[in-house]
PDB file of C-alpha atoms and ligand atoms in Angstrom:
ATOM      1  CA  UNK A 228      -5.097 -13.053  16.780  1.00  0.00           C
ATOM      2  CA  UNK A 229      -2.006 -12.565  14.616  1.00  0.00           C
ATOM      3  CA  UNK A 230      -2.528 -11.005  11.204  1.00  0.00           C
ATOM      4  CA  UNK A 231      -1.480 -12.926   8.102  1.00  0.00           C
ATOM      5  CA  UNK A 232       1.412 -10.470   7.745  1.00  0.00           C
ATOM      6  CA  UNK A 233       2.632 -11.160  11.303  1.00  0.00           C
ATOM      7  CA  UNK A 234       2.603 -14.862  10.414  1.00  0.00           C
ATOM      8  CA  UNK A 235       4.662 -14.091   7.300  1.00  0.00           C
ATOM      9  CA  UNK A 236       7.105 -11.938   9.300  1.00  0.00           C
ATOM     10  CA  UNK A 237       7.456 -14.739  11.874  1.00  0.00           C
ATOM     11  CA  UNK A 238       8.102 -17.290   9.114  1.00  0.00           C
ATOM     12  CA  UNK A 239       4.932 -19.239   9.966  1.00  0.00           C
ATOM     13  CA  UNK A 240       3.598 -18.983   6.428  1.00  0.00           C
ATOM     14  CA  UNK A 241       5.622 -18.654   3.239  1.00  0.00           C
ATOM     15  CA  UNK A 242       6.065 -15.526   1.171  1.00  0.00           C
ATOM     16  CA  UNK A 243       8.182 -14.262  -1.697  1.00  0.00           C
ATOM     17  CA  UNK A 244      10.360 -11.608  -0.053  1.00  0.00           C
ATOM     18  CA  UNK A 245      11.900  -8.812  -2.050  1.00  0.00           C
ATOM     19  CA  UNK A 246      13.477  -6.868   0.820  1.00  0.00           C
ATOM     20  CA  UNK A 247      13.640  -6.616   4.592  1.00  0.00           C
ATOM     21  CA  UNK A 248      15.142  -4.381   7.250  1.00  0.00           C
ATOM     22  CA  UNK A 249      14.523  -3.610  10.916  1.00  0.00           C
ATOM     23  CA  UNK A 250      11.235  -1.765  10.364  1.00  0.00           C
ATOM     24  CA  UNK A 251       9.606  -3.284   7.270  1.00  0.00           C
ATOM     25  CA  UNK A 252       9.518  -6.152   4.829  1.00  0.00           C
ATOM     26  CA  UNK A 253       8.479  -6.266   1.159  1.00  0.00           C
ATOM     27  CA  UNK A 254       6.712  -9.283  -0.345  1.00  0.00           C
ATOM     28  CA  UNK A 255       4.842 -10.093  -3.533  1.00  0.00           C
ATOM     29  CA  UNK A 256       1.050  -9.909  -3.206  1.00  0.00           C
ATOM     30  CA  UNK A 257      -0.380 -13.424  -3.543  1.00  0.00           C
ATOM     31  CA  UNK A 258      -3.347 -12.122  -5.542  1.00  0.00           C
ATOM     32  CA  UNK A 259      -1.790  -9.364  -7.662  1.00  0.00           C
ATOM     33  CA  UNK A 260      -3.528  -6.635  -9.622  1.00  0.00           C
ATOM     34  CA  UNK A 261      -0.604  -7.081 -12.016  1.00  0.00           C
ATOM     35  CA  UNK A 262       2.458  -9.352 -11.871  1.00  0.00           C
ATOM     36  CA  UNK A 263       5.090  -7.906  -9.566  1.00  0.00           C
ATOM     37  CA  UNK A 264       2.492  -6.199  -7.298  1.00  0.00           C
ATOM     38  CA  UNK A 265       4.412  -5.709  -4.048  1.00  0.00           C
ATOM     39  CA  UNK A 266       3.434  -4.961  -0.454  1.00  0.00           C
ATOM     40  CA  UNK A 267       5.646  -2.914   1.862  1.00  0.00           C
ATOM     41  CA  UNK A 268       4.629  -4.112   5.334  1.00  0.00           C
ATOM     42  CA  UNK A 269       5.553  -2.633   8.716  1.00  0.00           C
ATOM     43  CA  UNK A 270       7.371  -5.167  10.851  1.00  0.00           C
ATOM     44  CA  UNK A 271       5.453  -4.033  13.935  1.00  0.00           C
ATOM     45  CA  UNK A 272       1.674  -4.412  13.574  1.00  0.00           C
ATOM     46  CA  UNK A 273       0.159  -0.933  13.327  1.00  0.00           C
ATOM     47  CA  UNK A 274      -3.426  -1.545  12.221  1.00  0.00           C
ATOM     48  CA  UNK A 275      -3.760   1.499   9.966  1.00  0.00           C
ATOM     49  CA  UNK A 276      -2.078   4.505   8.341  1.00  0.00           C
ATOM     50  CA  UNK A 277      -3.626   6.578  11.126  1.00  0.00           C
ATOM     51  CA  UNK A 278      -1.732   4.641  13.821  1.00  0.00           C
ATOM     52  CA  UNK A 279       1.784   4.346  12.432  1.00  0.00           C
ATOM     53  CA  UNK A 280       4.560   6.664  13.691  1.00  0.00           C
ATOM     54  CA  UNK A 281       5.597   9.154  11.004  1.00  0.00           C
ATOM     55  CA  UNK A 282       9.213   7.997  11.055  1.00  0.00           C
ATOM     56  CA  UNK A 283       8.207   4.430  10.177  1.00  0.00           C
ATOM     57  CA  UNK A 284       5.771   5.619   7.519  1.00  0.00           C
ATOM     58  CA  UNK A 285       8.321   7.818   5.806  1.00  0.00           C
ATOM     59  CA  UNK A 286      10.862   4.989   5.835  1.00  0.00           C
ATOM     60  CA  UNK A 287       8.256   2.684   4.276  1.00  0.00           C
ATOM     61  CA  UNK A 288       7.547   5.300   1.582  1.00  0.00           C
ATOM     62  CA  UNK A 289      11.262   5.446   0.796  1.00  0.00           C
ATOM     63  CA  UNK A 290      11.286   1.659   0.397  1.00  0.00           C
ATOM     64  CA  UNK A 291       8.111   1.835  -1.744  1.00  0.00           C
ATOM     65  CA  UNK A 292       9.913   4.279  -4.039  1.00  0.00           C
ATOM     66  CA  UNK A 293      12.815   1.838  -4.458  1.00  0.00           C
ATOM     67  CA  UNK A 294      10.324  -0.864  -5.432  1.00  0.00           C
ATOM     68  CA  UNK A 295       8.666   1.546  -7.889  1.00  0.00           C
ATOM     69  CA  UNK A 296      12.061   2.181  -9.510  1.00  0.00           C
ATOM     70  CA  UNK A 297      12.823  -1.535  -9.678  1.00  0.00           C
ATOM     71  CA  UNK A 298       9.446  -2.318 -11.275  1.00  0.00           C
ATOM     72  CA  UNK A 299      10.116   0.360 -13.913  1.00  0.00           C
ATOM     73  CA  UNK A 300      13.683  -0.856 -14.575  1.00  0.00           C
ATOM     74  CA  UNK A 301      13.108  -4.599 -14.610  1.00  0.00           C
ATOM     75  CA  UNK A 302       9.467  -5.035 -15.648  1.00  0.00           C
ATOM     76  CA  UNK A 303       9.274  -1.964 -17.876  1.00  0.00           C
ATOM     77  CA  UNK A 304       6.392  -0.570 -15.799  1.00  0.00           C
ATOM     78  CA  UNK A 305       5.350   2.820 -17.158  1.00  0.00           C
ATOM     79  CA  UNK A 306       3.605   3.805 -13.958  1.00  0.00           C
ATOM     80  CA  UNK A 307       2.633   2.474 -10.556  1.00  0.00           C
ATOM     81  CA  UNK A 308      -0.273   2.779  -8.167  1.00  0.00           C
ATOM     82  CA  UNK A 309       1.033   3.446  -4.664  1.00  0.00           C
ATOM     83  CA  UNK A 310      -1.897   2.720  -2.373  1.00  0.00           C
ATOM     84  CA  UNK A 311      -2.782   2.398   1.275  1.00  0.00           C
ATOM     85  CA  UNK A 312      -6.243   1.129   2.129  1.00  0.00           C
ATOM     86  CA  UNK A 313      -6.927   2.786   5.471  1.00  0.00           C
ATOM     87  CA  UNK A 314      -9.533   1.006   7.674  1.00  0.00           C
ATOM     88  CA  UNK A 315     -12.103  -1.587   6.585  1.00  0.00           C
ATOM     89  CA  UNK A 316     -14.514   0.976   5.107  1.00  0.00           C
ATOM     90  CA  UNK A 317     -11.847   1.794   2.503  1.00  0.00           C
ATOM     91  CA  UNK A 318     -11.388  -1.855   1.544  1.00  0.00           C
ATOM     92  CA  UNK A 319      -8.549  -2.722   3.935  1.00  0.00           C
ATOM     93  CA  UNK A 320      -8.688  -6.482   4.459  1.00  0.00           C
ATOM     94  CA  UNK A 321      -5.566  -7.041   6.551  1.00  0.00           C
ATOM     95  CA  UNK A 322      -5.452  -4.814   9.681  1.00  0.00           C
ATOM     96  CA  UNK A 323      -1.672  -4.426   9.526  1.00  0.00           C
ATOM     97  CA  UNK A 324      -0.264  -1.385   7.753  1.00  0.00           C
ATOM     98  CA  UNK A 325       0.989  -2.028   4.224  1.00  0.00           C
ATOM     99  CA  UNK A 326       1.654  -0.023   1.090  1.00  0.00           C
ATOM    100  CA  UNK A 327       0.683  -1.532  -2.252  1.00  0.00           C
ATOM    101  CA  UNK A 328       3.102  -0.868  -5.131  1.00  0.00           C
ATOM    102  CA  UNK A 329       1.374  -1.978  -8.327  1.00  0.00           C
ATOM    103  CA  UNK A 330       3.121  -1.937 -11.713  1.00  0.00           C
ATOM    104  CA  UNK A 331       1.032  -0.310 -14.449  1.00  0.00           C
ATOM    105  CA  UNK A 332       1.346  -0.213 -18.238  1.00  0.00           C
ATOM    106  CA  UNK A 333      -0.349   2.083 -20.733  1.00  0.00           C
ATOM    107  CA  UNK A 334      -3.629   0.529 -21.830  1.00  0.00           C
ATOM    108  CA  UNK A 335      -3.312  -2.400 -19.403  1.00  0.00           C
ATOM    109  CA  UNK A 336      -7.087  -2.308 -18.946  1.00  0.00           C
ATOM    110  CA  UNK A 337      -6.980  -2.540 -15.153  1.00  0.00           C
ATOM    111  CA  UNK A 338     -10.160  -1.402 -13.423  1.00  0.00           C
ATOM    112  CA  UNK A 339      -9.936   2.196 -12.211  1.00  0.00           C
ATOM    113  CA  UNK A 340      -9.342   2.307  -8.490  1.00  0.00           C
ATOM    114  CA  UNK A 341     -12.059   4.815  -7.702  1.00  0.00           C
ATOM    115  CA  UNK A 342     -15.650   5.204  -8.798  1.00  0.00           C
ATOM    116  CA  UNK A 343     -16.014   8.948  -8.798  1.00  0.00           C
ATOM    117  CA  UNK A 344     -18.800  11.030  -7.302  1.00  0.00           C
ATOM    118  CA  UNK A 345     -20.139  14.495  -8.222  1.00  0.00           C
ATOM    119  CA  UNK A 346     -20.594  17.503  -5.924  1.00  0.00           C
ATOM    120  CA  UNK A 347     -23.960  19.250  -5.953  1.00  0.00           C
ATOM    121  CA  UNK A 348     -23.902  23.003  -6.704  1.00  0.00           C
ATOM    122  CA  UNK A 349     -22.044  24.840  -3.911  1.00  0.00           C
ATOM    123  CA  UNK A 350     -21.113  21.661  -2.091  1.00  0.00           C
ATOM    124  CA  UNK A 351     -17.436  21.644  -3.071  1.00  0.00           C
ATOM    125  CA  UNK A 352     -16.937  24.976  -1.284  1.00  0.00           C
ATOM    126  CA  UNK A 353     -18.504  23.525   1.889  1.00  0.00           C
ATOM    127  CA  UNK A 354     -16.156  20.547   1.852  1.00  0.00           C
ATOM    128  CA  UNK A 355     -13.309  22.938   1.173  1.00  0.00           C
ATOM    129  CA  UNK A 356     -14.152  24.808   4.388  1.00  0.00           C
ATOM    130  CA  UNK A 357     -14.724  21.653   6.463  1.00  0.00           C
ATOM    131  CA  UNK A 358     -11.457  20.029   5.512  1.00  0.00           C
ATOM    132  CA  UNK A 359      -8.977  22.903   5.836  1.00  0.00           C
ATOM    133  CA  UNK A 360      -6.102  21.907   8.122  1.00  0.00           C
TER     134      UNK A 360
HETATM  135  P1  AMP B 603      -5.699  -4.697   1.766  1.00  0.00           P
HETATM  136  O1  AMP B 603      -7.038  -4.942   1.135  1.00  0.00           O
HETATM  137  O2  AMP B 603      -5.144  -3.341   1.455  1.00  0.00           O
HETATM  138  O3  AMP B 603      -5.705  -5.027   3.238  1.00  0.00           O
HETATM  139  O4  AMP B 603      -4.697  -5.696   1.042  1.00  0.00           O
HETATM  140  C1  AMP B 603      -4.322  -6.935   1.549  1.00  0.00           C
HETATM  141  C2  AMP B 603      -3.537  -7.625   0.455  1.00  0.00           C
HETATM  142  O5  AMP B 603      -2.837  -8.707   1.044  1.00  0.00           O
HETATM  143  C3  AMP B 603      -4.406  -8.205  -0.665  1.00  0.00           C
HETATM  144  O6  AMP B 603      -4.036  -7.605  -1.912  1.00  0.00           O
HETATM  145  C4  AMP B 603      -4.097  -9.692  -0.634  1.00  0.00           C
HETATM  146  O7  AMP B 603      -4.027 -10.267  -1.908  1.00  0.00           O
HETATM  147  C5  AMP B 603      -2.757  -9.742   0.086  1.00  0.00           C
HETATM  148  N1  AMP B 603      -2.490 -10.987   0.796  1.00  0.00           N
HETATM  149  C6  AMP B 603      -3.316 -11.632   1.657  1.00  0.00           C
HETATM  150  N2  AMP B 603      -2.707 -12.756   2.122  1.00  0.00           N
HETATM  151  C7  AMP B 603      -1.475 -12.795   1.551  1.00  0.00           C
HETATM  152  C8  AMP B 603      -0.377 -13.723   1.625  1.00  0.00           C
HETATM  153  N3  AMP B 603      -0.427 -14.821   2.374  1.00  0.00           N
HETATM  154  N4  AMP B 603       0.735 -13.439   0.897  1.00  0.00           N
HETATM  155  C9  AMP B 603       0.789 -12.327   0.116  1.00  0.00           C
HETATM  156  N5  AMP B 603      -0.210 -11.436  -0.004  1.00  0.00           N
HETATM  157  C10 AMP B 603      -1.333 -11.666   0.708  1.00  0.00           C
END
């Protein structure tokens, strides 16, 4: 079944488009964390960050940076959250790669993205060994 983003790309459902080229489109998120929250979406449906070719991903990051600059210039954003939810366990709802670019303002009171956890004594070193690449 087509993802909601494929339907947007195919013009089957409406969207507010900010940009498009041969490998991605940018739209406004319909349910924004803050006004101007944008989604950089791969034109081809790669389900996750893990699946997308590096060339496409780096192009999408370049586009995300242009959107970040525009949000700062035009909306006066003082910061942005650049986020990719990667697989359902991380909160990804639409299985079609997209980068969130969310305008942020000092003291805007938005809920922190992560609830943090604590390492037990000695555990951080173990994770450090496990995750070396
Ligand atoms: P994620 O949880 O990372 O998969 O994010 C999916 C995002 O897509 C959510 O922030 C939704 O609000 C957004 N979304 C879902 N449907 C639409 C739509 N039709 N137009 C614009 N944004 C959408």
